[in-house]
């Protein structure tokens, strides 16, 4: 079977973000960028399915400026076979991504699409279900286990009450949660090998989609700052404060 | 035109998150219709009809909705959606599963996890793990919206007397099948609705110690128990305990963080708590920067002492 995964280049999860003084967005210039952590998990899962000989081919797709080719190279170094880059210089939102992916998928015909459950910049957690809906495929969101067997895939999902397992007919879309796997680091020889793997470019015009944002960000502001409080010397003082000052315990 | 709100329920009763979403929907100032899609869910439909401020309840009763499979739920929601300007759901693991799919079926983008309603098309929502707040205007013809429960007070569960209208379901999609579930059983209050949350981190060291130390404390306070990702990844507690950017968002009156460093991804899930207590042996742990009361020291001594002192 063939697996398609998607990756997004985002501000590294360890970076403390800065909001632009004019409130138009978050500063991304001169900031460390990395692959969205959930997408790393998606890449790892696809590579493992190939190593287990369940997948025969793996393809990675990313949208964005020229620099996303670095992120695609990382995916190739982790073991993905080939990459597709859709150059977009402006912001591209989940709906535009899903519409463009649908076109790519109609051409590539994968049996399984694996995506991150959310990107840690926009945190909107919708591209996977949007895409699954447009394709008319089943969806297994927030996956912590993926088992492919025959014409279906069993997905264990992290839900509010614990875990739930569903079985989806293939083709299907899966979105990854944190505990699906631990992504590998690419080894130096694999990084060298990845330089020779192909990255194909497909423009939005070729795909026939209009990626213009449907949601306008009017402004971006700081969240209300929480003032740090005090240090208490011992448990007795803590209990006293909680009872008589904060009045949160009887 | 009215707002359609998808109820989160267990067929017998409404989940608290539904009541918070009703308050968000009420801010739009138009009639609210609640959809209860379930199986043998008369009791849940009746509960929805008594929520204050609800104009109408649609009740679709079908085996296809027993487990709220996204494919089946979204097909029904998308069928109803054209009659509404706004379609809302709580940002629970169910809402986050079927609502964006319904949006996709209607060719619309979703506005996820809103924390305020500014106008009929403008909302605020946290981005970057809550380190920034975006004000966004949606141009979608139908506005699909998930609601962050902690940002809105719960609507009154009683006082309403909406009519319940039975409607047909949209059938089974045949795309997915429920296989099984492994739900955490607990007598404690639900994490996202609890007044007090006691949370443990990596420092607890094992599931056994986590239980031995935190359960008696939570018992004394009638608290829910939460955890950091590190504690969940290490297997001390199940995944549904995780608080944070990618876990649950809580805002209790009192949050006690024990042996948790305070990574931004954790803070994203608890920084709106009214009072935060941090217990950590490292005076420089970031959690102290936002704790109202910080106690520096060894949790293995402090927690038993705290549990004991609370008894008095
Ligand atoms: C994409 C992504 C998503 C994430 N989502 C989440 C999320 O939703 N929720 C979440 O929590 N994390 C999340 N994380 C992980 C997060 O970055 C941190 O790694 C995690 O929160 C750390 O957990 P911790 O505080 O328990 O562990 P640590 O950071 O290891 O902290 C342990 C703390 O215990 C203290 N300690 C040790 N021994 C003692 C003792 N005897 N007495 C008192 N104190 C002691 C230490 O001083 C330290 O501060 C995410 C990370 C990524 C990349």
mmCIF file of N, CA and C and ligand atoms in Angstrom, chain A residues 13-14 36-38 40-41 117-118 120 178-179, chain B residues 200-204 227-233 236 242-248 255 257-269 279-288 295-302, ligand 1:
data_model
loop_
_atom_site.group_PDB
_atom_site.id
_atom_site.type_symbol
_atom_site.label_atom_id
_atom_site.label_comp_id
_atom_site.label_asym_id
_atom_site.label_seq_id
_atom_site.Cartn_x
_atom_site.Cartn_y
_atom_site.Cartn_z
ATOM 1 N N UNK A 13 8.898 24.080 19.089
ATOM 2 C CA UNK A 13 8.048 24.062 20.296
ATOM 3 C C UNK A 13 8.738 24.635 21.521
ATOM 4 N N UNK A 14 10.071 24.731 21.466
ATOM 5 C CA UNK A 14 10.815 25.245 22.613
ATOM 6 C C UNK A 14 10.976 26.765 22.625
ATOM 7 N N UNK A 36 6.448 20.434 12.618
ATOM 8 C CA UNK A 36 5.414 20.299 13.631
ATOM 9 C C UNK A 36 5.552 18.929 14.317
ATOM 10 N N UNK A 37 5.648 18.891 15.655
ATOM 11 C CA UNK A 37 5.914 17.616 16.342
ATOM 12 C C UNK A 37 4.926 16.494 16.001
ATOM 13 N N UNK A 38 3.671 16.844 15.787
ATOM 14 C CA UNK A 38 2.692 15.799 15.446
ATOM 15 C C UNK A 38 2.951 15.228 14.055
ATOM 16 N N UNK A 40 5.985 14.961 12.768
ATOM 17 C CA UNK A 40 7.128 14.061 12.931
ATOM 18 C C UNK A 40 6.630 12.661 13.274
ATOM 19 N N UNK A 41 5.613 12.624 14.125
ATOM 20 C CA UNK A 41 5.038 11.335 14.527
ATOM 21 C C UNK A 41 4.371 10.665 13.325
ATOM 22 N N UNK A 117 -2.409 15.665 14.426
ATOM 23 C CA UNK A 117 -3.762 16.023 14.862
ATOM 24 C C UNK A 117 -3.945 17.526 14.955
ATOM 25 N N UNK A 118 -2.847 18.260 15.108
ATOM 26 C CA UNK A 118 -2.920 19.715 15.100
ATOM 27 C C UNK A 118 -1.528 20.235 14.800
ATOM 28 N N UNK A 120 1.159 23.085 15.983
ATOM 29 C CA UNK A 120 1.300 23.793 17.253
ATOM 30 C C UNK A 120 1.385 25.311 17.092
ATOM 31 N N UNK A 178 0.242 12.217 20.549
ATOM 32 C CA UNK A 178 1.635 12.186 21.010
ATOM 33 C C UNK A 178 2.186 10.795 21.248
ATOM 34 N N UNK A 179 1.326 9.874 21.686
ATOM 35 C CA UNK A 179 1.846 8.585 22.138
ATOM 36 C C UNK A 179 1.805 7.499 21.069
ATOM 37 N N UNK B 200 -0.001 15.785 38.943
ATOM 38 C CA UNK B 200 1.344 15.289 39.214
ATOM 39 C C UNK B 200 2.183 15.212 37.957
ATOM 40 N N UNK B 201 3.497 15.344 38.123
ATOM 41 C CA UNK B 201 4.411 15.312 36.991
ATOM 42 C C UNK B 201 5.387 14.162 37.048
ATOM 43 N N UNK B 202 6.399 14.285 36.232
ATOM 44 C CA UNK B 202 7.420 13.253 36.100
ATOM 45 C C UNK B 202 8.050 12.898 37.444
ATOM 46 N N UNK B 203 8.152 13.903 38.329
ATOM 47 C CA UNK B 203 8.854 13.716 39.593
ATOM 48 C C UNK B 203 8.242 12.628 40.467
ATOM 49 N N UNK B 204 6.984 12.258 40.226
ATOM 50 C CA UNK B 204 6.364 11.226 41.048
ATOM 51 C C UNK B 204 7.047 9.871 40.873
ATOM 52 N N UNK B 227 -2.418 15.365 35.199
ATOM 53 C CA UNK B 227 -1.011 14.997 35.070
ATOM 54 C C UNK B 227 -0.369 15.783 33.934
ATOM 55 N N UNK B 228 0.960 15.828 33.970
ATOM 56 C CA UNK B 228 1.702 16.397 32.846
ATOM 57 C C UNK B 228 1.852 15.320 31.771
ATOM 58 N N UNK B 229 2.259 15.757 30.601
ATOM 59 C CA UNK B 229 2.511 14.786 29.538
ATOM 60 C C UNK B 229 3.587 13.792 29.960
ATOM 61 N N UNK B 230 4.619 14.276 30.643
ATOM 62 C CA UNK B 230 5.710 13.383 31.019
ATOM 63 C C UNK B 230 5.185 12.244 31.890
ATOM 64 N N UNK B 231 4.264 12.556 32.815
ATOM 65 C CA UNK B 231 3.704 11.521 33.688
ATOM 66 C C UNK B 231 2.859 10.528 32.888
ATOM 67 N N UNK B 232 2.160 11.019 31.880
ATOM 68 C CA UNK B 232 1.338 10.127 31.052
ATOM 69 C C UNK B 232 2.241 9.269 30.161
ATOM 70 N N UNK B 233 3.206 9.912 29.514
ATOM 71 C CA UNK B 233 4.118 9.169 28.633
ATOM 72 C C UNK B 233 4.836 8.059 29.390
ATOM 73 N N UNK B 236 2.479 6.496 34.203
ATOM 74 C CA UNK B 236 2.003 6.564 35.594
ATOM 75 C C UNK B 236 0.473 6.585 35.628
ATOM 76 N N UNK B 242 -4.090 13.884 30.993
ATOM 77 C CA UNK B 242 -3.148 14.926 30.547
ATOM 78 C C UNK B 242 -3.779 16.310 30.439
ATOM 79 N N UNK B 243 -3.141 17.259 31.091
ATOM 80 C CA UNK B 243 -3.553 18.654 31.042
ATOM 81 C C UNK B 243 -2.560 19.390 30.151
ATOM 82 N N UNK B 244 -3.052 20.227 29.231
ATOM 83 C CA UNK B 244 -2.113 21.010 28.437
ATOM 84 C C UNK B 244 -2.601 21.355 27.054
ATOM 85 N N UNK B 245 -1.673 21.873 26.266
ATOM 86 C CA UNK B 245 -1.966 22.317 24.898
ATOM 87 C C UNK B 245 -2.638 21.214 24.108
ATOM 88 N N UNK B 246 -2.183 19.994 24.323
ATOM 89 C CA UNK B 246 -2.685 18.896 23.518
ATOM 90 C C UNK B 246 -3.441 17.893 24.370
ATOM 91 N N UNK B 247 -3.703 18.269 25.618
ATOM 92 C CA UNK B 247 -4.522 17.436 26.485
ATOM 93 C C UNK B 247 -5.775 18.213 26.831
ATOM 94 N N UNK B 248 -6.159 18.170 28.098
ATOM 95 C CA UNK B 248 -7.366 18.883 28.488
ATOM 96 C C UNK B 248 -7.053 20.281 28.993
ATOM 97 N N UNK B 255 -5.721 24.813 41.500
ATOM 98 C CA UNK B 255 -4.918 23.835 40.757
ATOM 99 C C UNK B 255 -3.612 23.641 41.515
ATOM 100 N N UNK B 257 -0.059 21.962 41.361
ATOM 101 C CA UNK B 257 0.905 21.308 40.464
ATOM 102 C C UNK B 257 2.042 20.730 41.300
ATOM 103 N N UNK B 258 2.173 19.425 41.246
ATOM 104 C CA UNK B 258 3.134 18.743 42.110
ATOM 105 C C UNK B 258 4.218 18.063 41.280
ATOM 106 N N UNK B 259 5.453 18.535 41.416
ATOM 107 C CA UNK B 259 6.541 17.942 40.643
ATOM 108 C C UNK B 259 6.357 18.125 39.154
ATOM 109 N N UNK B 260 5.821 19.293 38.781
ATOM 110 C CA UNK B 260 5.625 19.659 37.370
ATOM 111 C C UNK B 260 6.451 20.914 37.122
ATOM 112 N N UNK B 261 7.267 20.915 36.054
ATOM 113 C CA UNK B 261 8.189 22.035 35.850
ATOM 114 C C UNK B 261 7.489 23.292 35.343
ATOM 115 N N UNK B 262 6.438 23.113 34.538
ATOM 116 C CA UNK B 262 5.732 24.278 34.007
ATOM 117 C C UNK B 262 6.138 24.618 32.584
ATOM 118 N N UNK B 263 6.295 23.597 31.738
ATOM 119 C CA UNK B 263 6.554 23.814 30.302
ATOM 120 C C UNK B 263 5.356 24.552 29.702
ATOM 121 N N UNK B 264 5.608 25.380 28.654
ATOM 122 C CA UNK B 264 4.498 26.167 28.095
ATOM 123 C C UNK B 264 3.340 25.274 27.652
ATOM 124 N N UNK B 265 3.658 24.072 27.200
ATOM 125 C CA UNK B 265 2.570 23.197 26.741
ATOM 126 C C UNK B 265 1.695 22.759 27.913
ATOM 127 N N UNK B 266 2.268 22.665 29.091
ATOM 128 C CA UNK B 266 1.451 22.326 30.266
ATOM 129 C C UNK B 266 0.657 23.555 30.724
ATOM 130 N N UNK B 267 1.353 24.701 30.786
ATOM 131 C CA UNK B 267 0.693 25.928 31.237
ATOM 132 C C UNK B 267 -0.531 26.244 30.385
ATOM 133 N N UNK B 268 -0.454 25.914 29.083
ATOM 134 C CA UNK B 268 -1.563 26.192 28.169
ATOM 135 C C UNK B 268 -2.862 25.574 28.668
ATOM 136 N N UNK B 269 -2.759 24.519 29.442
ATOM 137 C CA UNK B 269 -3.958 23.819 29.875
ATOM 138 C C UNK B 269 -4.452 24.185 31.253
ATOM 139 N N UNK B 279 4.291 22.959 43.893
ATOM 140 C CA UNK B 279 5.209 22.302 44.831
ATOM 141 C C UNK B 279 6.328 21.711 43.989
ATOM 142 N N UNK B 280 7.548 22.225 44.183
ATOM 143 C CA UNK B 280 8.657 21.807 43.331
ATOM 144 C C UNK B 280 9.954 22.053 44.082
ATOM 145 N N UNK B 281 10.913 21.152 43.896
ATOM 146 C CA UNK B 281 12.156 21.328 44.664
ATOM 147 C C UNK B 281 13.113 22.314 44.013
ATOM 148 N N UNK B 282 12.818 22.662 42.752
ATOM 149 C CA UNK B 282 13.698 23.571 42.029
ATOM 150 C C UNK B 282 13.122 24.991 42.084
ATOM 151 N N UNK B 283 13.803 25.875 42.801
ATOM 152 C CA UNK B 283 13.294 27.245 42.984
ATOM 153 C C UNK B 283 13.164 27.980 41.659
ATOM 154 N N UNK B 284 13.887 27.527 40.628
ATOM 155 C CA UNK B 284 13.834 28.200 39.334
ATOM 156 C C UNK B 284 12.821 27.580 38.371
ATOM 157 N N UNK B 285 12.066 26.605 38.814
ATOM 158 C CA UNK B 285 11.097 25.971 37.910
ATOM 159 C C UNK B 285 10.114 27.029 37.396
ATOM 160 N N UNK B 286 9.854 27.024 36.068
ATOM 161 C CA UNK B 286 8.989 28.066 35.486
ATOM 162 C C UNK B 286 7.584 28.113 36.106
ATOM 163 N N UNK B 287 7.129 27.028 36.647
ATOM 164 C CA UNK B 287 5.777 26.990 37.232
ATOM 165 C C UNK B 287 5.633 28.050 38.324
ATOM 166 N N UNK B 288 6.738 28.373 39.020
ATOM 167 C CA UNK B 288 6.662 29.366 40.102
ATOM 168 C C UNK B 288 6.350 30.767 39.580
ATOM 169 N N UNK B 295 5.659 26.511 46.940
ATOM 170 C CA UNK B 295 6.338 25.900 48.082
ATOM 171 C C UNK B 295 7.522 25.123 47.530
ATOM 172 N N UNK B 296 8.740 25.583 47.878
ATOM 173 C CA UNK B 296 9.946 24.933 47.375
ATOM 174 C C UNK B 296 10.312 23.802 48.316
ATOM 175 N N UNK B 297 10.450 22.610 47.781
ATOM 176 C CA UNK B 297 10.856 21.513 48.631
ATOM 177 C C UNK B 297 10.557 20.167 48.017
ATOM 178 N N UNK B 298 10.812 19.136 48.792
ATOM 179 C CA UNK B 298 10.659 17.768 48.315
ATOM 180 C C UNK B 298 9.209 17.323 48.441
ATOM 181 N N UNK B 299 8.616 17.004 47.313
ATOM 182 C CA UNK B 299 7.201 16.642 47.313
ATOM 183 C C UNK B 299 6.924 15.404 48.159
ATOM 184 N N UNK B 300 7.931 14.516 48.264
ATOM 185 C CA UNK B 300 7.701 13.272 49.009
ATOM 186 C C UNK B 300 7.499 13.546 50.501
ATOM 187 N N UNK B 301 7.990 14.713 50.963
ATOM 188 C CA UNK B 301 7.702 15.113 52.340
ATOM 189 C C UNK B 301 6.469 16.015 52.404
ATOM 190 N N UNK B 302 6.406 16.940 51.439
ATOM 191 C CA UNK B 302 5.363 17.973 51.498
ATOM 192 C C UNK B 302 3.967 17.393 51.296
HETATM 193 C C1 LIG C 1 3.919 18.951 20.715
HETATM 194 C C2 LIG C 1 4.034 18.897 22.200
HETATM 195 C C3 LIG C 1 2.868 18.881 22.939
HETATM 196 C C4 LIG C 1 2.938 18.800 24.327
HETATM 197 N N1 LIG C 1 1.765 18.799 25.028
HETATM 198 C C5 LIG C 1 1.807 18.765 26.369
HETATM 199 C C6 LIG C 1 0.616 18.789 27.156
HETATM 200 O O1 LIG C 1 -0.497 18.848 26.635
HETATM 201 N N2 LIG C 1 0.736 18.734 28.507
HETATM 202 C C7 LIG C 1 1.951 18.675 29.149
HETATM 203 O O2 LIG C 1 1.975 18.624 30.382
HETATM 204 N N3 LIG C 1 3.078 18.646 28.432
HETATM 205 C C8 LIG C 1 3.040 18.674 27.064
HETATM 206 N N4 LIG C 1 4.221 18.612 26.365
HETATM 207 C C9 LIG C 1 5.463 18.294 27.079
HETATM 208 C C10 LIG C 1 6.125 19.471 27.776
HETATM 209 O O3 LIG C 1 6.935 20.165 26.869
HETATM 210 C C11 LIG C 1 6.990 18.966 28.960
HETATM 211 O O4 LIG C 1 7.928 18.052 28.479
HETATM 212 C C12 LIG C 1 6.197 18.291 30.076
HETATM 213 O O5 LIG C 1 5.097 19.095 30.442
HETATM 214 C C13 LIG C 1 7.095 18.065 31.268
HETATM 215 O O6 LIG C 1 6.424 17.360 32.285
HETATM 216 P P1 LIG C 1 6.873 17.485 33.815
HETATM 217 O O7 LIG C 1 6.751 18.905 34.230
HETATM 218 O O8 LIG C 1 6.102 16.481 34.575
HETATM 219 O O9 LIG C 1 8.370 16.988 33.769
HETATM 220 P P2 LIG C 1 9.736 17.767 33.966
HETATM 221 O O10 LIG C 1 9.819 18.932 33.052
HETATM 222 O O11 LIG C 1 10.799 16.759 33.937
HETATM 223 O O12 LIG C 1 9.606 18.372 35.424
HETATM 224 C C14 LIG C 1 9.664 17.637 36.592
HETATM 225 C C15 LIG C 1 9.737 18.631 37.740
HETATM 226 O O13 LIG C 1 9.710 17.947 38.972
HETATM 227 C C16 LIG C 1 10.582 18.586 39.875
HETATM 228 N N5 LIG C 1 10.987 17.597 40.887
HETATM 229 C C17 LIG C 1 11.776 16.507 40.722
HETATM 230 N N6 LIG C 1 11.867 15.813 41.880
HETATM 231 C C18 LIG C 1 11.136 16.480 42.798
HETATM 232 C C19 LIG C 1 10.835 16.270 44.165
HETATM 233 N N7 LIG C 1 11.328 15.218 44.832
HETATM 234 N N8 LIG C 1 10.057 17.161 44.804
HETATM 235 C C20 LIG C 1 9.549 18.241 44.139
HETATM 236 N N9 LIG C 1 9.791 18.482 42.846
HETATM 237 C C21 LIG C 1 10.565 17.619 42.170
HETATM 238 C C22 LIG C 1 11.720 19.082 39.040
HETATM 239 O O14 LIG C 1 12.364 20.177 39.672
HETATM 240 C C23 LIG C 1 11.000 19.481 37.738
HETATM 241 O O15 LIG C 1 10.644 20.861 37.760
HETATM 242 C C24 LIG C 1 4.186 18.717 24.979
HETATM 243 C C25 LIG C 1 5.350 18.746 24.219
HETATM 244 C C26 LIG C 1 5.288 18.832 22.845
HETATM 245 C C27 LIG C 1 6.556 18.864 22.055
#
